[in-house]
PDB file of N, CA and C in Angstrom:
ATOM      1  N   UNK A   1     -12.004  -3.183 -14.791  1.00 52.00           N
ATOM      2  CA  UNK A   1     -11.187  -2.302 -13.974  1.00 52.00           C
ATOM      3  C   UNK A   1     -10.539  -1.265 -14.867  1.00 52.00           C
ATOM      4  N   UNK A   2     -10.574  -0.022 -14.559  1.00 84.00           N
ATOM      5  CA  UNK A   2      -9.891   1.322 -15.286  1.00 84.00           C
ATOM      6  C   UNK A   2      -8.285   1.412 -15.097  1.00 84.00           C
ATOM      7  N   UNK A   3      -7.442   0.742 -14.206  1.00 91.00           N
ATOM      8  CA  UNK A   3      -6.059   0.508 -14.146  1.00 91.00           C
ATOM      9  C   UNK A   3      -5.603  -0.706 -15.109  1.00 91.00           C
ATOM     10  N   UNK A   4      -4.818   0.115 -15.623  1.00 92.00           N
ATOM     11  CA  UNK A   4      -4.228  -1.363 -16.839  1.00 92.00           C
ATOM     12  C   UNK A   4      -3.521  -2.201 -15.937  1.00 92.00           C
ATOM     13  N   UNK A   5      -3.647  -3.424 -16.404  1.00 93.00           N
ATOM     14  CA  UNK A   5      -3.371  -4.849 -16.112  1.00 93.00           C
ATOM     15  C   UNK A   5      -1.570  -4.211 -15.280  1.00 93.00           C
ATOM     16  N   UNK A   6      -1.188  -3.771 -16.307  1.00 94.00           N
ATOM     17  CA  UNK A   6       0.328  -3.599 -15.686  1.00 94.00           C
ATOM     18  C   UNK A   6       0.814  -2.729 -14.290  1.00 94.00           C
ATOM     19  N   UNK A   7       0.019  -2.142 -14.525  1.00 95.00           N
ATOM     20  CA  UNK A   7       0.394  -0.979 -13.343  1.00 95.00           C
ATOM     21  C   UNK A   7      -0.578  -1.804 -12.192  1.00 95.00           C
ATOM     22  N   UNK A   8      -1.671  -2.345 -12.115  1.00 94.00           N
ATOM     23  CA  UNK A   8      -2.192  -2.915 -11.204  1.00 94.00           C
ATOM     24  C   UNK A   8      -1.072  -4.089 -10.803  1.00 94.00           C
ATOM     25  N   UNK A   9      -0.678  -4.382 -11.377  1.00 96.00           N
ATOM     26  CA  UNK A   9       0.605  -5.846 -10.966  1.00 96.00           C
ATOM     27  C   UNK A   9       1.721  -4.725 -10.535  1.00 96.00           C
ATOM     28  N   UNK A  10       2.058  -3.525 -10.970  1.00 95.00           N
ATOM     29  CA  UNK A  10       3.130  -2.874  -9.983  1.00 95.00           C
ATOM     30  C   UNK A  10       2.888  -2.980  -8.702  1.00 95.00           C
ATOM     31  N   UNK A  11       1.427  -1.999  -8.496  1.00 96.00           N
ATOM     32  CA  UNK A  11       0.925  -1.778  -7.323  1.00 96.00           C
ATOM     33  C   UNK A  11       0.752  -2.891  -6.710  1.00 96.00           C
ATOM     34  N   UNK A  12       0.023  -3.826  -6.918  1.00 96.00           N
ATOM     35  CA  UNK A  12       0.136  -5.137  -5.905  1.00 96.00           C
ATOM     36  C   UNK A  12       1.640  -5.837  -5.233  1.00 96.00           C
ATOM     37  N   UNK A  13       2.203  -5.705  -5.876  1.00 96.00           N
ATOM     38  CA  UNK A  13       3.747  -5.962  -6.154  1.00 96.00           C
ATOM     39  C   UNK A  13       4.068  -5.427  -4.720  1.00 96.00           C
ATOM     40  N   UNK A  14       4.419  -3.773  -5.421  1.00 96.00           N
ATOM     41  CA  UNK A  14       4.747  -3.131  -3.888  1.00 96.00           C
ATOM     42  C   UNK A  14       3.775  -3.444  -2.733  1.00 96.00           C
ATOM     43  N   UNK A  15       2.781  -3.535  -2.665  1.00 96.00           N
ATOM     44  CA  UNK A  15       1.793  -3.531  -1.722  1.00 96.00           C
ATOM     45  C   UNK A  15       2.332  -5.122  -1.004  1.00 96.00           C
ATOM     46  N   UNK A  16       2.734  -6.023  -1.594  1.00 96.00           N
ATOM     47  CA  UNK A  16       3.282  -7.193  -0.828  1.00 96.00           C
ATOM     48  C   UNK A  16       4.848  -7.087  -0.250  1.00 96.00           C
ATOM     49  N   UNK A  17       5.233  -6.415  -0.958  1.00 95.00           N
ATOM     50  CA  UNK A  17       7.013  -6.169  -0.367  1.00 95.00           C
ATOM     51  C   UNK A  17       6.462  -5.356   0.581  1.00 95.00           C
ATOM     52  N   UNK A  18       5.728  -4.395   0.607  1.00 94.00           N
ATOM     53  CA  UNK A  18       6.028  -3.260   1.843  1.00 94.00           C
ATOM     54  C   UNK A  18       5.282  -4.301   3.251  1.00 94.00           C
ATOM     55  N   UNK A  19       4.081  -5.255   2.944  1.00 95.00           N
ATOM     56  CA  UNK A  19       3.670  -5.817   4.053  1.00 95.00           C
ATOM     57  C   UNK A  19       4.569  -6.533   4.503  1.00 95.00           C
ATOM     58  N   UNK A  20       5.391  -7.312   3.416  1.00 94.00           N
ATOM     59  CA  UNK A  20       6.295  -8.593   3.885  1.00 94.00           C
ATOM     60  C   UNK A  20       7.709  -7.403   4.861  1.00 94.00           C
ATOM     61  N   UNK A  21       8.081  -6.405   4.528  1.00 93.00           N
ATOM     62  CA  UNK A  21       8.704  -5.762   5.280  1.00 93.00           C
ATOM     63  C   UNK A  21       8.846  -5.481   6.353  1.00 93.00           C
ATOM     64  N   UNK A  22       7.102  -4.783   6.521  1.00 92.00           N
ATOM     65  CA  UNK A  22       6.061  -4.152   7.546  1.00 92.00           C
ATOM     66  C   UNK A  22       6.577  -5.453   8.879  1.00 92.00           C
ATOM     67  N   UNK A  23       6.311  -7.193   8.266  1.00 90.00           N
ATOM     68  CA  UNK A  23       6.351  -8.388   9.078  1.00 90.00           C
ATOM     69  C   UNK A  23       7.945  -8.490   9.886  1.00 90.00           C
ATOM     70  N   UNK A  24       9.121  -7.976   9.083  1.00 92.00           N
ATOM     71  CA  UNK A  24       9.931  -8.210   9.195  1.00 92.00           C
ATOM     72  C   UNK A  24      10.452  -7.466   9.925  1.00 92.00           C
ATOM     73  N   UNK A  25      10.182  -5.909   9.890  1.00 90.00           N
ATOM     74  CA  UNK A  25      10.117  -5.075  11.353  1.00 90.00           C
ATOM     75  C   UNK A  25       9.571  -4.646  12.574  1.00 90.00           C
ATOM     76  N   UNK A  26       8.688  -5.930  12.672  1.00 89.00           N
ATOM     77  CA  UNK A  26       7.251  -5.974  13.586  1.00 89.00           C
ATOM     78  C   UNK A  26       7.729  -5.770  14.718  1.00 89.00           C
ATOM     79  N   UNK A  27       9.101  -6.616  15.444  1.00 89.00           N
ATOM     80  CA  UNK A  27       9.625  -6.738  16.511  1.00 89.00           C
ATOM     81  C   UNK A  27       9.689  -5.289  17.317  1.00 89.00           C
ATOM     82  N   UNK A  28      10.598  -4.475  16.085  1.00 87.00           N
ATOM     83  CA  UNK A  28      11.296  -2.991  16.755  1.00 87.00           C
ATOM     84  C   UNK A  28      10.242  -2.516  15.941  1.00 87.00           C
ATOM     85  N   UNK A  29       9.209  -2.332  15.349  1.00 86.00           N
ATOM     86  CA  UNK A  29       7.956  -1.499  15.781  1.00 86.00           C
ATOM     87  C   UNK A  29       7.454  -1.777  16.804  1.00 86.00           C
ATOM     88  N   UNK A  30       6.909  -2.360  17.507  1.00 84.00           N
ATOM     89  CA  UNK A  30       6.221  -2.555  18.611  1.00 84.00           C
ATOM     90  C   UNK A  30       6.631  -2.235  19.803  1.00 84.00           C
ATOM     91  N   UNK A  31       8.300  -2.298  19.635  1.00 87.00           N
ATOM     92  CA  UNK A  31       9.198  -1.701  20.833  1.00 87.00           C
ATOM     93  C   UNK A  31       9.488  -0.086  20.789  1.00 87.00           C
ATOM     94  N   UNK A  32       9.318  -0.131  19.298  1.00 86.00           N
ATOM     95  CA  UNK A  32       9.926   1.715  19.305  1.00 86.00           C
ATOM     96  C   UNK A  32       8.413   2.664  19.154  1.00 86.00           C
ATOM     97  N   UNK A  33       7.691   2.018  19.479  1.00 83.00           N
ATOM     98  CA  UNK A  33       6.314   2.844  19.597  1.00 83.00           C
ATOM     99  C   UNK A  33       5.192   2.264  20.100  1.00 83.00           C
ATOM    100  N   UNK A  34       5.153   1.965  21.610  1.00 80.00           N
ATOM    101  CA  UNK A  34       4.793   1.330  22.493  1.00 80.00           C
ATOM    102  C   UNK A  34       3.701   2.353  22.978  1.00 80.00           C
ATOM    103  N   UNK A  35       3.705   3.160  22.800  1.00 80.00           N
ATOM    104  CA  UNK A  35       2.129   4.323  23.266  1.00 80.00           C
ATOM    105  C   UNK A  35       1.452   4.581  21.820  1.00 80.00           C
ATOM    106  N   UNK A  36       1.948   4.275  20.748  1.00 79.00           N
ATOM    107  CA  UNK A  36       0.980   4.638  19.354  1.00 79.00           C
ATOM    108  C   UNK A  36      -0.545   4.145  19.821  1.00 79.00           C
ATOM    109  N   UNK A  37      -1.328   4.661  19.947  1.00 76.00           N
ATOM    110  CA  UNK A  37      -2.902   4.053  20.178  1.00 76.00           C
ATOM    111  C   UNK A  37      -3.795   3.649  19.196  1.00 76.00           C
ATOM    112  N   UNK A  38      -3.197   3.727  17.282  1.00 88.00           N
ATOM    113  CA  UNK A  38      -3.529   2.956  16.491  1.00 88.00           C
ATOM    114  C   UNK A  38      -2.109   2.264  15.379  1.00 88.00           C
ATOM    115  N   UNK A  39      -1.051   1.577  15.510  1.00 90.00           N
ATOM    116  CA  UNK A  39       0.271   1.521  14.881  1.00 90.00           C
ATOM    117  C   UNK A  39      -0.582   1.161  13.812  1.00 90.00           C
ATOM    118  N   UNK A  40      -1.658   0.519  13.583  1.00 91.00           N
ATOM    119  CA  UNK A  40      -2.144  -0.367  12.198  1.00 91.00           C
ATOM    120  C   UNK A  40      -2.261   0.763  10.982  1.00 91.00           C
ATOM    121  N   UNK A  41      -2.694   1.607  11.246  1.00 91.00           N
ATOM    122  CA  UNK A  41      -3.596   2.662  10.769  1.00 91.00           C
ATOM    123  C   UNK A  41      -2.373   3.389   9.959  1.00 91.00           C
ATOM    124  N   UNK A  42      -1.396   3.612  11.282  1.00 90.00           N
ATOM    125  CA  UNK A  42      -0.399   4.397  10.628  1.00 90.00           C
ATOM    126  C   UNK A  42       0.556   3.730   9.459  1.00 90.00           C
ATOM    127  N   UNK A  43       1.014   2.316   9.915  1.00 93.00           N
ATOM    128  CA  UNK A  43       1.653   1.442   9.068  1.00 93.00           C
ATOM    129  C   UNK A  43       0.746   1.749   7.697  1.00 93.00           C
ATOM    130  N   UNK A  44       0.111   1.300   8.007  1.00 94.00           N
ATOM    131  CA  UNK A  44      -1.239   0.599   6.605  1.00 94.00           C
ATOM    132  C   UNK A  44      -0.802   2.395   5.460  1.00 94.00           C
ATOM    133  N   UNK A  45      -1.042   3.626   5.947  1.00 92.00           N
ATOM    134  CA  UNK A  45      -1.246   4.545   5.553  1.00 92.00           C
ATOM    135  C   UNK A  45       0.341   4.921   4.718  1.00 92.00           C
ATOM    136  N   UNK A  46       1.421   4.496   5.551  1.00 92.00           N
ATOM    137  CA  UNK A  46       2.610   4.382   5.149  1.00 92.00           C
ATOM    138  C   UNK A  46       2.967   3.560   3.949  1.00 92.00           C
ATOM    139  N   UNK A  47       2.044   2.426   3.722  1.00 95.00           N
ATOM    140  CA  UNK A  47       2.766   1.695   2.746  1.00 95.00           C
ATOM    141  C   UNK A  47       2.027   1.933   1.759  1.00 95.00           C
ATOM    142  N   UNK A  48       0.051   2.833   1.578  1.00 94.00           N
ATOM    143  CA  UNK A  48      -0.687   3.084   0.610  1.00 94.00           C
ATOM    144  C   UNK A  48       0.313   4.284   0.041  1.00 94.00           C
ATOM    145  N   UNK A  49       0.821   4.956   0.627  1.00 93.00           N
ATOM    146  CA  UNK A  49       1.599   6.323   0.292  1.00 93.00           C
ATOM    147  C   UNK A  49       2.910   5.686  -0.571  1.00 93.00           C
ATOM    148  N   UNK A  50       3.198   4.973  -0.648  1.00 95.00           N
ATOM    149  CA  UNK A  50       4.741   4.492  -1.322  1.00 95.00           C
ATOM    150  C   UNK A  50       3.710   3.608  -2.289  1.00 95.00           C
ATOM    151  N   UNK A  51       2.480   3.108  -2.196  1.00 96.00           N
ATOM    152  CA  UNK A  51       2.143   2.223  -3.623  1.00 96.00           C
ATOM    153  C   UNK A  51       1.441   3.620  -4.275  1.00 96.00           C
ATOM    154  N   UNK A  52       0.764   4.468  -3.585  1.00 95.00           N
ATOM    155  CA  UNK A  52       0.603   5.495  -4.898  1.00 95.00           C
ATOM    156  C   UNK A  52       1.608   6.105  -5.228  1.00 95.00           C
ATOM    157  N   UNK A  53       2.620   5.960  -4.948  1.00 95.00           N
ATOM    158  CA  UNK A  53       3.893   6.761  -5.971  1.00 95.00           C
ATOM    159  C   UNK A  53       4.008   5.798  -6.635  1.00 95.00           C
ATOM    160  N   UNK A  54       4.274   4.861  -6.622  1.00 96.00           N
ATOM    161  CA  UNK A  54       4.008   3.496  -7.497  1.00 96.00           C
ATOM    162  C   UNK A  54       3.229   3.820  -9.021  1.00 96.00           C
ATOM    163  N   UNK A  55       1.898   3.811  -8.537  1.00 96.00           N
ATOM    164  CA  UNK A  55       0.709   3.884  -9.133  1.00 96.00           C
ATOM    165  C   UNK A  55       0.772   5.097  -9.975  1.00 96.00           C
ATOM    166  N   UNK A  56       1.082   6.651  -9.504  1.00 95.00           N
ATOM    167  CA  UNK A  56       1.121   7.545 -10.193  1.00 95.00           C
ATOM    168  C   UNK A  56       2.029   7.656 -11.011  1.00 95.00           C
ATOM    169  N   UNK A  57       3.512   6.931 -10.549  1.00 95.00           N
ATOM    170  CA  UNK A  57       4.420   6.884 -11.590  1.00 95.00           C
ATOM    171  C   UNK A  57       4.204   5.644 -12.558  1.00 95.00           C
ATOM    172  N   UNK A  58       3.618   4.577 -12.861  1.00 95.00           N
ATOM    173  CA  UNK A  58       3.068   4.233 -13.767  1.00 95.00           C
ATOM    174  C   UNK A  58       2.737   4.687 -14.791  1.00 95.00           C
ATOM    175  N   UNK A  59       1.857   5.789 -14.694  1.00 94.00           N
ATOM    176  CA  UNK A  59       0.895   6.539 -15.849  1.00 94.00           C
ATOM    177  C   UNK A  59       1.592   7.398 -15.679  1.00 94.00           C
ATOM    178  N   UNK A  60       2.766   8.133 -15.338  1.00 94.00           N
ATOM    179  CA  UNK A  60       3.818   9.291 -15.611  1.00 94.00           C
ATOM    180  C   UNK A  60       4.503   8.631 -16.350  1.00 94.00           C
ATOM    181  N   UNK A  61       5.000   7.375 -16.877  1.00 93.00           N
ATOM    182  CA  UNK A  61       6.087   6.878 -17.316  1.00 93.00           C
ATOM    183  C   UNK A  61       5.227   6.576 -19.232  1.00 93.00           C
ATOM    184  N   UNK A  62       3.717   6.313 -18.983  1.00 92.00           N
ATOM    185  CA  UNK A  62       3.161   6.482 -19.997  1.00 92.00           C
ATOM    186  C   UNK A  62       2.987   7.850 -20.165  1.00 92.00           C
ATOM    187  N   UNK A  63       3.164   8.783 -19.567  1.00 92.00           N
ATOM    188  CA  UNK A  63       2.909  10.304 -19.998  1.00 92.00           C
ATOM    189  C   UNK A  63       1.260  10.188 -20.340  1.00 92.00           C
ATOM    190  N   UNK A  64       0.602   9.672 -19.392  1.00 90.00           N
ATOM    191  CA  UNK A  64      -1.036  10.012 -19.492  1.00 90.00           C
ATOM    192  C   UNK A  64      -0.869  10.477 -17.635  1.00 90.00           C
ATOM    193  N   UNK A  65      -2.461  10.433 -17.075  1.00 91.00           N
ATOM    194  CA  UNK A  65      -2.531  11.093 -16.082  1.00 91.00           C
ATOM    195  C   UNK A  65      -3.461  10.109 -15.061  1.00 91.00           C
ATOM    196  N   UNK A  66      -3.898   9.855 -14.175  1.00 93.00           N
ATOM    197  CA  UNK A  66      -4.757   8.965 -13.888  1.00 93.00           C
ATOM    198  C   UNK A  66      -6.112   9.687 -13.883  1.00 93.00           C
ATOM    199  N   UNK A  67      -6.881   8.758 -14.340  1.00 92.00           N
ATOM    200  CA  UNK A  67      -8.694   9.613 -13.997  1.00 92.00           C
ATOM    201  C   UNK A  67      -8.759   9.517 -12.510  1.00 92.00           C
ATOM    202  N   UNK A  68     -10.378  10.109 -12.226  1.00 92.00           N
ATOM    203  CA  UNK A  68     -10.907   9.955 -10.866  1.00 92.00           C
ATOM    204  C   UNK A  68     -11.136   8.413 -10.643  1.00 92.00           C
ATOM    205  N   UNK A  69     -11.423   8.227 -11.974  1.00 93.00           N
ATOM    206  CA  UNK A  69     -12.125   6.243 -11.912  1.00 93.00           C
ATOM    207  C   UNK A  69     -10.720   5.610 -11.326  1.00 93.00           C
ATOM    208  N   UNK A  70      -9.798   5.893 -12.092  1.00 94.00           N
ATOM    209  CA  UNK A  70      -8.491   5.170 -11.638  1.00 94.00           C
ATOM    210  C   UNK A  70      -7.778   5.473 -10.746  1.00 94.00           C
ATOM    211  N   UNK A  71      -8.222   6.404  -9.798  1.00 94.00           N
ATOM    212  CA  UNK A  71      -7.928   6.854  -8.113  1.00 94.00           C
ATOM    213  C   UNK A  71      -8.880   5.905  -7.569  1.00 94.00           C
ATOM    214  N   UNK A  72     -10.406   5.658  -7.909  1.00 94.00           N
ATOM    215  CA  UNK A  72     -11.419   5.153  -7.093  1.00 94.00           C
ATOM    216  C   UNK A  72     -10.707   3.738  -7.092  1.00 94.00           C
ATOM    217  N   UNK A  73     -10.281   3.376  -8.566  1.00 94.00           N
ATOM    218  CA  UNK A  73      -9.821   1.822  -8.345  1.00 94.00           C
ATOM    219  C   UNK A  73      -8.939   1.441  -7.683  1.00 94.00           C
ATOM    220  N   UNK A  74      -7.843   2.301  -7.624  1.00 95.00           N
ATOM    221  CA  UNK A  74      -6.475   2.469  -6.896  1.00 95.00           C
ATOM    222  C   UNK A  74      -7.475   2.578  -5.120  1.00 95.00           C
ATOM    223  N   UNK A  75      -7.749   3.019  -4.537  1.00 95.00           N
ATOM    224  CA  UNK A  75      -8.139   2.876  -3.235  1.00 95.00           C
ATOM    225  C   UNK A  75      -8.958   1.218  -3.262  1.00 95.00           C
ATOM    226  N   UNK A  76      -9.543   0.779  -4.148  1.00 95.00           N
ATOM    227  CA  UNK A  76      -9.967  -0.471  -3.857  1.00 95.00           C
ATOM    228  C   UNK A  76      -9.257  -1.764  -3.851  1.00 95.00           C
ATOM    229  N   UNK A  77      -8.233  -1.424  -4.861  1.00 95.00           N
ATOM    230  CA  UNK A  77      -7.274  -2.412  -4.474  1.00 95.00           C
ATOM    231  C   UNK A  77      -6.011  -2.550  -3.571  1.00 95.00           C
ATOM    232  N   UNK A  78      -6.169  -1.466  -3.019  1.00 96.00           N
ATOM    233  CA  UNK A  78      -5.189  -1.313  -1.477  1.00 96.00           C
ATOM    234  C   UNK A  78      -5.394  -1.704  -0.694  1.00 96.00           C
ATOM    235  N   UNK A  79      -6.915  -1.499  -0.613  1.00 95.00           N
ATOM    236  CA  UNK A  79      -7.511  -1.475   0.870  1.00 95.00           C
ATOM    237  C   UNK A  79      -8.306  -3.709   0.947  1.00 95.00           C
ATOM    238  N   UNK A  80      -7.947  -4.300   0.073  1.00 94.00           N
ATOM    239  CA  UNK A  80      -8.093  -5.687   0.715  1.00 94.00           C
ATOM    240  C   UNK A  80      -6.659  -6.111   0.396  1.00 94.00           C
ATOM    241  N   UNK A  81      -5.717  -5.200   1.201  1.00 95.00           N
ATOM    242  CA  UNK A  81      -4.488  -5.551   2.035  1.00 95.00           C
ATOM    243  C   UNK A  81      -4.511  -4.557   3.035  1.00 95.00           C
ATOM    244  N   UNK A  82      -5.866  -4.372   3.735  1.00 94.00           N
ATOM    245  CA  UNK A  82      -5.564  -3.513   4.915  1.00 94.00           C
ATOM    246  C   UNK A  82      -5.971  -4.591   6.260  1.00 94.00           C
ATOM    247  N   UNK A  83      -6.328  -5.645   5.809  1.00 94.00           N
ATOM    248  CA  UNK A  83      -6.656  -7.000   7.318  1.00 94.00           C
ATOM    249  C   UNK A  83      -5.175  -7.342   7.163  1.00 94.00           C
ATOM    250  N   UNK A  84      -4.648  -7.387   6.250  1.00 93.00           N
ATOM    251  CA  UNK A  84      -3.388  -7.900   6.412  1.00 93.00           C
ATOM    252  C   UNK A  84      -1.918  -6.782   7.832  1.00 93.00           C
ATOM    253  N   UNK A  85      -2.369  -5.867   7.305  1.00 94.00           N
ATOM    254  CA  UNK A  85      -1.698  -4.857   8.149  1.00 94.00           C
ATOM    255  C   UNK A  85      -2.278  -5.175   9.915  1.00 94.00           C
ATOM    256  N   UNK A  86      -3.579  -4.855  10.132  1.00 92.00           N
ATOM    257  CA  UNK A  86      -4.263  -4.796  11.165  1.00 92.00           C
ATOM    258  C   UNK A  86      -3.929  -6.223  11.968  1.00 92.00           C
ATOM    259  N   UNK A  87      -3.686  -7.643  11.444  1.00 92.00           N
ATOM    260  CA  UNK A  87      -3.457  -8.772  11.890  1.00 92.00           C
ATOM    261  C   UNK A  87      -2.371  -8.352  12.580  1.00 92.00           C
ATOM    262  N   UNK A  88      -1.162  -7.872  12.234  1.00 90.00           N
ATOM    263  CA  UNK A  88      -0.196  -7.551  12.708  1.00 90.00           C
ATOM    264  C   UNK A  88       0.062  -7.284  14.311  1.00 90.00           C
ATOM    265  N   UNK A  89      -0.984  -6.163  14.429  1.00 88.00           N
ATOM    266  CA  UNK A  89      -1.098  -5.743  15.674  1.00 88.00           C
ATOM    267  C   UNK A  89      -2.676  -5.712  16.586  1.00 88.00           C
ATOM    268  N   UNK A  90      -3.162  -7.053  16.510  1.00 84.00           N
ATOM    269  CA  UNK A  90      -4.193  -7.533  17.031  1.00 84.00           C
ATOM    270  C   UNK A  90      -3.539  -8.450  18.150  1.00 84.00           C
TER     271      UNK A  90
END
């Protein structure tokens, strides 16, 4: 994998607080947006957006930059926490 060990344990990190959150406001999501015709999609997209600030500030804090490889990897390890989101609202 092209993401160092560390910044991949950030990103996973956040990626479990924002789901365990996501769980914890399930109630008044579902009530405060009762016509959304995909909430999963949008949630899921909400919490990839707060782990790539994550992710980019990682390698800002090393003062390097991320490659394309380490964007490609960064989308692969987001996205097997995207059944986790979608369970939600099945």
């Amino acid at each position: 994998m092209a993401i160092p060990a560390d910044v991949q344990d950030y990103v996973e990190k956040n990626m479990k607080l924002m789901i365990s959150q996501t769980e914890t406001y399930l109630p008044f999501i579902k009530v405060a947006f009762p016509y959304s015709n995909n909430l999963a999609d949008g949630v899921y997209n909400l919490i990839v957006g707060s782990a790539l600030s994550v992710f980019v500030n990682q390698y800002a804090m090393r003062m390097k930059y991320p490659t394309a490889d380490d964007f490609s990897e960064f989308g692969k390890l987001v996205l097997k926490y995207r059944d986790q989101v979608e369970k939600f609202f099945t």
